[in-house]
């Protein structure tokens, strides 16, 4: 999610998308699915601007859960007042998962994310069944309970003219977003030096505080490796990229990658921290055993709406990921179907394709 910094994560951290599960039950047409998705993004983006998370809290099960509820309530046929009611009921379900789960490799963190789908289905039904909610439930929950503050002053700024779904960011590296700027810098340095792995004496990374704490060189498991900057940097240096195919289970046990992780040094730069979250700076220096050295720095990484990836890059990522669960022909059929989703008479058109072309 975000605070005052621009850009929502893909699917608003999947909250709005999880609300679409209600669409399968309702057999919603494509235009209604799109409207619900857009509404979910609006809720996620606007609430996130006013929300101050607690320092150790991961936002799975917080603002994304309310966004999913809004999307689910829309698909369930509730009007504006009904959607508000369902969201206020959903505050009872908000969670406080620790970010430490991520770096510790505790996959239970994903349960908190999955609760968004649960709330998207349950809270609208509770509203329809007559359950009541307190008028200020959202303000209290985000401002005093799961969060450390909530300001609603700018909640409706440019409502209807600025669409949060257009202020998105996407990830091409298969790891936690805060460490992407450093990986982008490393890619540039490696392209300049063209080193063999055994020529790399050290990799020095300076970045803002939140990214700098993701420095464990010995992640406990695959999940934890997604939150380790030394691991992701070593994978990029050895395998040439840090995408889904490169940052896999085998990377964690690769002895060459494991050795290089110990030569990656990550430190906070206070001047960079002062710029975050508006910017997410990084600086990377690679020193080789023959004395050669190169440095690259950036203010932020590519992928948000200010420096977007090309559509071709995003489609390539979709095809790679979809290909892990669908046949090659199925990937093409699903991609084509999504391109015309506003024409669907029902979400059944997508569900049937997924079932037909799933890999055995």
mmCIF file of C-alpha atoms in Angstrom:
data_model
loop_
_atom_site.group_PDB
_atom_site.id
_atom_site.type_symbol
_atom_site.label_atom_id
_atom_site.label_comp_id
_atom_site.label_asym_id
_atom_site.label_seq_id
_atom_site.Cartn_x
_atom_site.Cartn_y
_atom_site.Cartn_z
ATOM 1 C CA UNK A 1 0.000 0.000 0.000
ATOM 2 C CA UNK A 2 1.143 3.563 0.449
ATOM 3 C CA UNK A 3 1.164 6.578 2.674
ATOM 4 C CA UNK A 4 1.814 9.939 1.050
ATOM 5 C CA UNK A 5 3.993 8.322 -1.589
ATOM 6 C CA UNK A 6 2.502 7.758 -5.052
ATOM 7 C CA UNK A 7 1.428 4.360 -6.237
ATOM 8 C CA UNK A 8 -0.663 1.419 -5.158
ATOM 9 C CA UNK A 9 0.695 -2.077 -5.305
ATOM 10 C CA UNK A 10 -0.667 -4.496 -7.875
ATOM 11 C CA UNK A 11 -4.278 -5.137 -6.976
ATOM 12 C CA UNK A 12 -3.973 -2.648 -4.109
ATOM 13 C CA UNK A 13 -2.043 -5.460 -2.412
ATOM 14 C CA UNK A 14 -4.667 -7.781 -3.907
ATOM 15 C CA UNK A 15 -7.474 -6.440 -1.723
ATOM 16 C CA UNK A 16 -9.794 -5.263 -4.525
ATOM 17 C CA UNK A 17 -9.036 -8.364 -6.593
ATOM 18 C CA UNK A 18 -9.986 -10.639 -3.713
ATOM 19 C CA UNK A 19 -13.347 -8.891 -3.603
ATOM 20 C CA UNK A 20 -13.989 -10.196 -7.107
ATOM 21 C CA UNK A 21 -14.464 -13.690 -5.685
ATOM 22 C CA UNK A 22 -18.015 -12.551 -4.926
ATOM 23 C CA UNK A 23 -18.433 -12.063 -8.666
ATOM 24 C CA UNK A 24 -18.143 -15.792 -9.284
ATOM 25 C CA UNK A 25 -20.944 -16.492 -6.822
ATOM 26 C CA UNK A 26 -23.095 -13.758 -8.353
ATOM 27 C CA UNK A 27 -22.077 -14.661 -11.932
ATOM 28 C CA UNK A 28 -21.441 -10.959 -12.448
ATOM 29 C CA UNK A 29 -21.025 -9.534 -15.967
ATOM 30 C CA UNK A 30 -17.702 -8.052 -17.015
ATOM 31 C CA UNK A 31 -18.715 -4.415 -16.681
ATOM 32 C CA UNK A 32 -19.818 -4.982 -13.087
ATOM 33 C CA UNK A 33 -16.549 -6.751 -12.298
ATOM 34 C CA UNK A 34 -14.585 -3.815 -13.683
ATOM 35 C CA UNK A 35 -16.687 -1.320 -11.734
ATOM 36 C CA UNK A 36 -16.113 -3.271 -8.516
ATOM 37 C CA UNK A 37 -12.372 -3.474 -9.168
ATOM 38 C CA UNK A 38 -12.163 0.272 -9.813
ATOM 39 C CA UNK A 39 -14.158 0.970 -6.648
ATOM 40 C CA UNK A 40 -11.825 -1.256 -4.647
ATOM 41 C CA UNK A 41 -8.831 0.679 -5.907
ATOM 42 C CA UNK A 42 -10.494 3.983 -5.020
ATOM 43 C CA UNK A 43 -11.118 2.800 -1.475
ATOM 44 C CA UNK A 44 -7.611 1.361 -1.091
ATOM 45 C CA UNK A 45 -5.827 4.390 -2.499
ATOM 46 C CA UNK A 46 -7.813 7.043 -0.701
ATOM 47 C CA UNK A 47 -7.858 5.356 2.692
ATOM 48 C CA UNK A 48 -4.124 4.659 2.410
ATOM 49 C CA UNK A 49 -3.327 8.341 1.900
ATOM 50 C CA UNK A 50 -4.879 9.207 5.257
ATOM 51 C CA UNK A 51 -3.711 6.094 7.098
ATOM 52 C CA UNK A 52 -0.624 5.974 9.322
ATOM 53 C CA UNK A 53 0.382 2.330 9.860
ATOM 54 C CA UNK A 54 1.987 1.240 13.086
ATOM 55 C CA UNK A 55 5.780 0.817 12.718
ATOM 56 C CA UNK A 56 5.920 -3.000 12.822
ATOM 57 C CA UNK A 57 2.562 -3.703 11.213
ATOM 58 C CA UNK A 58 2.240 -5.303 7.789
ATOM 59 C CA UNK A 59 -0.798 -3.928 5.988
ATOM 60 C CA UNK A 60 -2.217 -7.273 4.919
ATOM 61 C CA UNK A 61 -5.661 -7.437 6.465
ATOM 62 C CA UNK A 62 -5.923 -3.684 7.041
ATOM 63 C CA UNK A 63 -6.792 -1.133 4.316
ATOM 64 C CA UNK A 64 -6.798 -3.871 1.610
ATOM 65 C CA UNK A 65 -9.449 -5.751 3.590
ATOM 66 C CA UNK A 66 -11.748 -2.725 3.559
ATOM 67 C CA UNK A 67 -11.116 -2.268 -0.163
ATOM 68 C CA UNK A 68 -12.026 -5.893 -0.831
ATOM 69 C CA UNK A 69 -15.205 -5.451 1.198
ATOM 70 C CA UNK A 70 -16.186 -2.440 -0.901
ATOM 71 C CA UNK A 71 -15.666 -4.423 -4.110
ATOM 72 C CA UNK A 72 -17.581 -7.409 -2.744
ATOM 73 C CA UNK A 73 -20.451 -5.238 -1.539
ATOM 74 C CA UNK A 74 -20.738 -3.589 -4.946
ATOM 75 C CA UNK A 75 -20.948 -6.992 -6.627
ATOM 76 C CA UNK A 76 -23.526 -8.101 -4.072
ATOM 77 C CA UNK A 77 -25.737 -5.242 -5.254
ATOM 78 C CA UNK A 78 -25.430 -2.854 -2.310
ATOM 79 C CA UNK A 79 -25.797 0.889 -2.928
ATOM 80 C CA UNK A 80 -23.439 3.565 -1.606
ATOM 81 C CA UNK A 81 -24.904 3.541 1.891
ATOM 82 C CA UNK A 82 -24.876 -0.251 1.926
ATOM 83 C CA UNK A 83 -21.239 -0.406 0.831
ATOM 84 C CA UNK A 84 -20.324 2.025 3.615
ATOM 85 C CA UNK A 85 -22.249 -0.118 6.086
ATOM 86 C CA UNK A 86 -20.467 -3.301 4.970
ATOM 87 C CA UNK A 87 -17.071 -1.609 5.252
ATOM 88 C CA UNK A 88 -17.833 -0.445 8.787
ATOM 89 C CA UNK A 89 -18.889 -3.971 9.729
ATOM 90 C CA UNK A 90 -15.623 -5.242 8.230
ATOM 91 C CA UNK A 91 -13.553 -3.171 10.664
ATOM 92 C CA UNK A 92 -14.315 -5.891 13.231
ATOM 93 C CA UNK A 93 -12.242 -8.240 11.044
ATOM 94 C CA UNK A 94 -9.163 -6.012 10.661
ATOM 95 C CA UNK A 95 -5.867 -7.631 11.635
ATOM 96 C CA UNK A 96 -2.486 -6.591 13.015
ATOM 97 C CA UNK A 97 0.108 -8.900 11.425
ATOM 98 C CA UNK A 98 3.758 -8.113 12.119
ATOM 99 C CA UNK A 99 6.139 -7.263 9.281
ATOM 100 C CA UNK A 100 8.649 -9.480 11.094
ATOM 101 C CA UNK A 101 6.723 -12.433 9.660
ATOM 102 C CA UNK A 102 8.127 -11.576 6.250
ATOM 103 C CA UNK A 103 11.812 -11.477 7.109
ATOM 104 C CA UNK A 104 11.408 -14.510 9.391
ATOM 105 C CA UNK A 105 9.903 -16.567 6.570
ATOM 106 C CA UNK A 106 6.589 -16.985 8.389
ATOM 107 C CA UNK A 107 4.140 -17.779 5.598
ATOM 108 C CA UNK A 108 1.279 -17.339 8.063
ATOM 109 C CA UNK A 109 1.451 -13.694 6.948
ATOM 110 C CA UNK A 110 -0.408 -14.715 3.802
ATOM 111 C CA UNK A 111 -3.380 -15.744 5.936
ATOM 112 C CA UNK A 112 -3.851 -12.069 6.767
ATOM 113 C CA UNK A 113 -3.933 -11.256 3.066
ATOM 114 C CA UNK A 114 -6.404 -14.054 2.391
ATOM 115 C CA UNK A 115 -8.728 -12.671 5.032
ATOM 116 C CA UNK A 116 -9.556 -9.870 2.597
ATOM 117 C CA UNK A 117 -11.418 -12.366 0.424
ATOM 118 C CA UNK A 118 -13.205 -13.748 3.468
ATOM 119 C CA UNK A 119 -14.319 -10.266 4.543
ATOM 120 C CA UNK A 120 -15.412 -9.405 0.997
ATOM 121 C CA UNK A 121 -17.872 -12.269 1.097
ATOM 122 C CA UNK A 122 -18.942 -12.079 4.742
ATOM 123 C CA UNK A 123 -19.334 -8.371 5.533
ATOM 124 C CA UNK A 124 -21.887 -7.623 2.758
ATOM 125 C CA UNK A 125 -23.954 -10.618 3.894
ATOM 126 C CA UNK A 126 -23.892 -9.349 7.475
ATOM 127 C CA UNK A 127 -25.055 -5.941 6.260
ATOM 128 C CA UNK A 128 -27.917 -7.536 4.329
ATOM 129 C CA UNK A 129 -28.804 -9.641 7.387
ATOM 130 C CA UNK A 130 -29.267 -6.522 9.491
ATOM 131 C CA UNK A 131 -26.065 -6.364 11.512
ATOM 132 C CA UNK A 132 -25.273 -2.837 12.718
ATOM 133 C CA UNK A 133 -21.962 -0.978 12.843
ATOM 134 C CA UNK A 134 -20.852 2.143 14.680
ATOM 135 C CA UNK A 135 -20.846 5.326 12.561
ATOM 136 C CA UNK A 136 -17.125 6.081 13.034
ATOM 137 C CA UNK A 137 -15.900 2.492 12.837
ATOM 138 C CA UNK A 138 -13.379 3.114 10.040
ATOM 139 C CA UNK A 139 -11.940 6.281 11.575
ATOM 140 C CA UNK A 140 -11.532 4.611 14.962
ATOM 141 C CA UNK A 141 -10.095 1.353 13.625
ATOM 142 C CA UNK A 142 -7.524 2.948 11.327
ATOM 143 C CA UNK A 143 -6.742 5.872 13.593
ATOM 144 C CA UNK A 144 -6.565 4.280 17.031
ATOM 145 C CA UNK A 145 -6.738 0.474 16.874
ATOM 146 C CA UNK A 146 -4.870 -1.261 14.040
ATOM 147 C CA UNK A 147 -3.275 2.013 12.886
ATOM 148 C CA UNK A 148 -1.445 4.913 14.443
ATOM 149 C CA UNK A 149 -3.489 7.681 12.875
ATOM 150 C CA UNK A 150 -6.073 8.497 10.246
ATOM 151 C CA UNK A 151 -6.838 11.846 8.602
ATOM 152 C CA UNK A 152 -9.907 12.048 6.386
ATOM 153 C CA UNK A 153 -9.312 15.639 5.220
ATOM 154 C CA UNK A 154 -8.154 14.754 1.691
ATOM 155 C CA UNK A 155 -10.238 11.625 1.261
ATOM 156 C CA UNK A 156 -12.391 12.994 -1.565
ATOM 157 C CA UNK A 157 -9.886 15.262 -3.325
ATOM 158 C CA UNK A 158 -10.396 15.063 -7.110
ATOM 159 C CA UNK A 159 -12.949 12.308 -6.615
ATOM 160 C CA UNK A 160 -14.217 11.255 -10.024
ATOM 161 C CA UNK A 161 -11.373 12.954 -11.903
ATOM 162 C CA UNK A 162 -8.320 11.254 -10.375
ATOM 163 C CA UNK A 163 -8.616 7.484 -10.528
ATOM 164 C CA UNK A 164 -6.480 5.501 -8.092
ATOM 165 C CA UNK A 165 -6.317 2.491 -10.412
ATOM 166 C CA UNK A 166 -4.246 4.656 -12.790
ATOM 167 C CA UNK A 167 -1.769 5.462 -9.988
ATOM 168 C CA UNK A 168 -0.552 1.894 -9.767
ATOM 169 C CA UNK A 169 2.846 0.280 -9.691
ATOM 170 C CA UNK A 170 3.932 -3.128 -10.936
ATOM 171 C CA UNK A 171 6.872 -5.363 -10.052
ATOM 172 C CA UNK A 172 9.109 -7.224 -12.468
ATOM 173 C CA UNK A 173 11.498 -8.363 -9.732
ATOM 174 C CA UNK A 174 10.093 -11.237 -7.667
ATOM 175 C CA UNK A 175 10.778 -9.717 -4.260
ATOM 176 C CA UNK A 176 9.575 -7.044 -1.870
ATOM 177 C CA UNK A 177 9.055 -3.657 -3.503
ATOM 178 C CA UNK A 178 11.323 -1.504 -1.233
ATOM 179 C CA UNK A 179 14.460 -3.262 -2.471
ATOM 180 C CA UNK A 180 13.683 -2.804 -6.171
ATOM 181 C CA UNK A 181 15.525 0.551 -6.507
ATOM 182 C CA UNK A 182 18.774 -1.084 -5.367
ATOM 183 C CA UNK A 183 18.275 -3.967 -7.797
ATOM 184 C CA UNK A 184 17.725 -1.513 -10.637
ATOM 185 C CA UNK A 185 21.002 0.208 -9.746
ATOM 186 C CA UNK A 186 22.815 -3.123 -9.524
ATOM 187 C CA UNK A 187 21.579 -4.099 -12.967
ATOM 188 C CA UNK A 188 23.138 -0.921 -14.412
ATOM 189 C CA UNK A 189 26.468 -1.518 -12.656
ATOM 190 C CA UNK A 190 26.644 -5.138 -13.804
ATOM 191 C CA UNK A 191 25.914 -4.045 -17.372
ATOM 192 C CA UNK A 192 28.862 -1.651 -17.152
ATOM 193 C CA UNK A 193 31.402 -4.022 -15.582
ATOM 194 C CA UNK A 194 30.334 -7.399 -17.044
ATOM 195 C CA UNK A 195 31.962 -9.303 -14.147
ATOM 196 C CA UNK A 196 32.170 -13.022 -13.583
ATOM 197 C CA UNK A 197 30.747 -13.946 -10.197
ATOM 198 C CA UNK A 198 34.146 -14.834 -8.729
ATOM 199 C CA UNK A 199 35.462 -11.405 -9.754
ATOM 200 C CA UNK A 200 33.023 -9.598 -7.431
ATOM 201 C CA UNK A 201 34.872 -8.587 -4.276
ATOM 202 C CA UNK A 202 31.932 -6.774 -2.690
ATOM 203 C CA UNK A 203 28.607 -5.105 -3.406
ATOM 204 C CA UNK A 204 27.875 -2.022 -1.281
ATOM 205 C CA UNK A 205 24.300 -0.764 -1.144
ATOM 206 C CA UNK A 206 23.050 2.445 0.469
ATOM 207 C CA UNK A 207 19.322 3.058 0.608
ATOM 208 C CA UNK A 208 16.502 4.407 2.769
ATOM 209 C CA UNK A 209 15.814 2.905 6.166
ATOM 210 C CA UNK A 210 12.820 0.692 5.380
ATOM 211 C CA UNK A 211 14.701 -1.031 2.560
ATOM 212 C CA UNK A 212 17.977 -1.170 4.490
ATOM 213 C CA UNK A 213 16.568 -3.374 7.250
ATOM 214 C CA UNK A 214 15.934 -6.142 4.688
ATOM 215 C CA UNK A 215 19.578 -7.147 4.961
ATOM 216 C CA UNK A 216 19.592 -10.719 6.291
ATOM 217 C CA UNK A 217 22.207 -12.592 4.207
ATOM 218 C CA UNK A 218 20.891 -15.980 5.322
ATOM 219 C CA UNK A 219 17.104 -16.018 4.771
ATOM 220 C CA UNK A 220 15.349 -18.904 6.495
ATOM 221 C CA UNK A 221 13.334 -20.101 3.504
ATOM 222 C CA UNK A 222 11.967 -19.181 0.089
ATOM 223 C CA UNK A 223 9.404 -16.761 1.549
ATOM 224 C CA UNK A 224 12.049 -14.950 3.617
ATOM 225 C CA UNK A 225 14.335 -14.747 0.583
ATOM 226 C CA UNK A 226 11.836 -12.386 -1.033
ATOM 227 C CA UNK A 227 12.660 -9.895 1.732
ATOM 228 C CA UNK A 228 16.455 -10.233 1.643
ATOM 229 C CA UNK A 229 18.308 -7.601 -0.371
ATOM 230 C CA UNK A 230 21.635 -9.496 -0.152
ATOM 231 C CA UNK A 231 19.947 -12.599 -1.570
ATOM 232 C CA UNK A 232 18.140 -10.777 -4.383
ATOM 233 C CA UNK A 233 21.326 -8.905 -5.298
ATOM 234 C CA UNK A 234 23.358 -12.116 -5.353
ATOM 235 C CA UNK A 235 20.749 -13.827 -7.527
ATOM 236 C CA UNK A 236 20.853 -10.954 -10.009
ATOM 237 C CA UNK A 237 24.645 -11.041 -10.156
ATOM 238 C CA UNK A 238 24.788 -14.816 -10.665
ATOM 239 C CA UNK A 239 21.696 -15.439 -12.798
ATOM 240 C CA UNK A 240 21.404 -12.120 -14.623
ATOM 241 C CA UNK A 241 17.987 -11.140 -13.288
ATOM 242 C CA UNK A 242 15.830 -11.283 -10.168
ATOM 243 C CA UNK A 243 12.537 -12.299 -11.734
ATOM 244 C CA UNK A 244 10.237 -15.196 -10.945
ATOM 245 C CA UNK A 245 12.344 -17.762 -12.790
ATOM 246 C CA UNK A 246 15.600 -16.664 -11.139
ATOM 247 C CA UNK A 247 14.423 -16.115 -7.546
ATOM 248 C CA UNK A 248 13.159 -19.649 -7.123
ATOM 249 C CA UNK A 249 13.637 -22.347 -4.490
ATOM 250 C CA UNK A 250 16.924 -23.487 -5.983
ATOM 251 C CA UNK A 251 18.481 -20.033 -5.613
ATOM 252 C CA UNK A 252 18.356 -20.304 -1.845
ATOM 253 C CA UNK A 253 20.542 -23.427 -1.826
ATOM 254 C CA UNK A 254 22.843 -22.450 -4.709
ATOM 255 C CA UNK A 255 26.366 -22.404 -3.180
ATOM 256 C CA UNK A 256 27.606 -19.662 -5.518
ATOM 257 C CA UNK A 257 24.672 -17.401 -4.616
ATOM 258 C CA UNK A 258 25.024 -18.245 -0.918
ATOM 259 C CA UNK A 259 28.698 -17.250 -0.959
ATOM 260 C CA UNK A 260 28.057 -13.979 -2.785
ATOM 261 C CA UNK A 261 25.294 -13.020 -0.332
ATOM 262 C CA UNK A 262 27.982 -12.683 2.339
ATOM 263 C CA UNK A 263 29.772 -10.068 0.212
ATOM 264 C CA UNK A 264 26.714 -7.802 -0.082
ATOM 265 C CA UNK A 265 26.751 -4.950 2.432
ATOM 266 C CA UNK A 266 23.578 -2.933 3.024
ATOM 267 C CA UNK A 267 23.466 0.334 4.985
ATOM 268 C CA UNK A 268 20.980 3.109 5.614
ATOM 269 C CA UNK A 269 21.725 6.534 4.150
ATOM 270 C CA UNK A 270 19.942 9.088 6.410
ATOM 271 C CA UNK A 271 19.705 11.577 3.545
ATOM 272 C CA UNK A 272 17.827 8.979 1.504
ATOM 273 C CA UNK A 273 15.572 8.148 4.443
ATOM 274 C CA UNK A 274 14.606 11.817 4.630
ATOM 275 C CA UNK A 275 13.269 11.602 1.062
ATOM 276 C CA UNK A 276 11.126 8.505 1.655
ATOM 277 C CA UNK A 277 8.363 7.616 0.999
ATOM 278 C CA UNK A 278 7.988 10.350 -1.643
ATOM 279 C CA UNK A 279 11.145 8.942 -3.234
ATOM 280 C CA UNK A 280 12.819 5.574 -2.684
ATOM 281 C CA UNK A 281 16.495 6.194 -3.402
ATOM 282 C CA UNK A 282 19.373 3.744 -3.643
ATOM 283 C CA UNK A 283 23.063 3.730 -4.519
ATOM 284 C CA UNK A 284 25.036 0.620 -5.454
ATOM 285 C CA UNK A 285 28.800 0.216 -5.806
ATOM 286 C CA UNK A 286 30.379 -2.981 -7.098
ATOM 287 C CA UNK A 287 34.096 -3.528 -6.476
ATOM 288 C CA UNK A 288 35.957 -6.225 -8.399
ATOM 289 C CA UNK A 289 39.024 -8.205 -7.385
ATOM 290 C CA UNK A 290 41.101 -6.460 -10.092
ATOM 291 C CA UNK A 291 40.349 -3.054 -8.549
ATOM 292 C CA UNK A 292 37.722 -1.933 -11.033
ATOM 293 C CA UNK A 293 34.678 -0.275 -9.504
ATOM 294 C CA UNK A 294 31.412 1.260 -10.684
ATOM 295 C CA UNK A 295 28.539 3.053 -8.954
ATOM 296 C CA UNK A 296 24.973 3.774 -9.981
ATOM 297 C CA UNK A 297 22.245 5.612 -8.073
ATOM 298 C CA UNK A 298 18.569 6.370 -8.564
ATOM 299 C CA UNK A 299 15.821 8.389 -6.889
ATOM 300 C CA UNK A 300 13.221 5.634 -7.302
ATOM 301 C CA UNK A 301 12.673 2.507 -9.340
ATOM 302 C CA UNK A 302 10.694 2.022 -12.515
ATOM 303 C CA UNK A 303 7.211 0.601 -12.366
ATOM 304 C CA UNK A 304 4.986 3.252 -10.814
ATOM 305 C CA UNK A 305 2.664 5.512 -12.790
ATOM 306 C CA UNK A 306 5.380 8.183 -13.058
ATOM 307 C CA UNK A 307 7.936 5.794 -14.623
ATOM 308 C CA UNK A 308 5.756 2.950 -15.883
ATOM 309 C CA UNK A 309 6.832 -0.258 -17.512
ATOM 310 C CA UNK A 310 5.832 -0.765 -21.124
ATOM 311 C CA UNK A 311 2.673 -2.804 -21.625
ATOM 312 C CA UNK A 312 4.748 -5.415 -23.448
ATOM 313 C CA UNK A 313 6.855 -5.924 -20.302
ATOM 314 C CA UNK A 314 3.764 -6.437 -18.162
ATOM 315 C CA UNK A 315 2.229 -8.870 -20.626
ATOM 316 C CA UNK A 316 5.460 -10.862 -20.688
ATOM 317 C CA UNK A 317 5.328 -11.130 -16.909
ATOM 318 C CA UNK A 318 1.689 -12.244 -17.074
ATOM 319 C CA UNK A 319 2.540 -14.944 -19.596
ATOM 320 C CA UNK A 320 5.447 -16.212 -17.503
ATOM 321 C CA UNK A 321 3.385 -16.463 -14.317
ATOM 322 C CA UNK A 322 0.208 -17.742 -15.974
ATOM 323 C CA UNK A 323 2.288 -20.383 -17.733
ATOM 324 C CA UNK A 324 3.043 -22.027 -14.403
ATOM 325 C CA UNK A 325 -0.616 -23.046 -13.993
ATOM 326 C CA UNK A 326 -2.045 -22.916 -17.543
ATOM 327 C CA UNK A 327 -1.071 -24.566 -20.801
ATOM 328 C CA UNK A 328 0.589 -22.334 -23.395
ATOM 329 C CA UNK A 329 -2.604 -22.253 -25.447
ATOM 330 C CA UNK A 330 -4.572 -21.497 -22.305
ATOM 331 C CA UNK A 331 -2.388 -18.504 -21.477
ATOM 332 C CA UNK A 332 -3.198 -16.990 -24.858
ATOM 333 C CA UNK A 333 -6.910 -17.701 -24.524
ATOM 334 C CA UNK A 334 -7.090 -16.149 -21.052
ATOM 335 C CA UNK A 335 -5.092 -13.090 -22.113
ATOM 336 C CA UNK A 336 -7.421 -12.541 -25.062
ATOM 337 C CA UNK A 337 -10.486 -13.002 -22.857
ATOM 338 C CA UNK A 338 -9.277 -10.456 -20.308
ATOM 339 C CA UNK A 339 -8.658 -7.960 -23.117
ATOM 340 C CA UNK A 340 -12.412 -8.003 -23.790
ATOM 341 C CA UNK A 341 -13.678 -8.531 -20.251
ATOM 342 C CA UNK A 342 -16.131 -5.627 -20.459
ATOM 343 C CA UNK A 343 -18.076 -7.763 -22.963
ATOM 344 C CA UNK A 344 -18.457 -10.793 -20.687
ATOM 345 C CA UNK A 345 -22.034 -11.772 -20.005
ATOM 346 C CA UNK A 346 -20.744 -13.474 -16.866
ATOM 347 C CA UNK A 347 -17.428 -14.174 -15.149
ATOM 348 C CA UNK A 348 -18.134 -17.781 -16.166
ATOM 349 C CA UNK A 349 -16.326 -16.961 -19.429
ATOM 350 C CA UNK A 350 -13.069 -16.644 -17.495
ATOM 351 C CA UNK A 351 -13.699 -19.423 -14.984
ATOM 352 C CA UNK A 352 -14.395 -21.962 -17.741
ATOM 353 C CA UNK A 353 -11.140 -21.103 -19.511
ATOM 354 C CA UNK A 354 -9.142 -21.456 -16.310
ATOM 355 C CA UNK A 355 -10.646 -24.876 -15.666
ATOM 356 C CA UNK A 356 -10.275 -26.063 -19.238
ATOM 357 C CA UNK A 357 -6.640 -25.091 -19.680
ATOM 358 C CA UNK A 358 -5.243 -25.719 -16.218
ATOM 359 C CA UNK A 359 -2.077 -27.783 -16.083
ATOM 360 C CA UNK A 360 -2.596 -31.280 -14.716
#
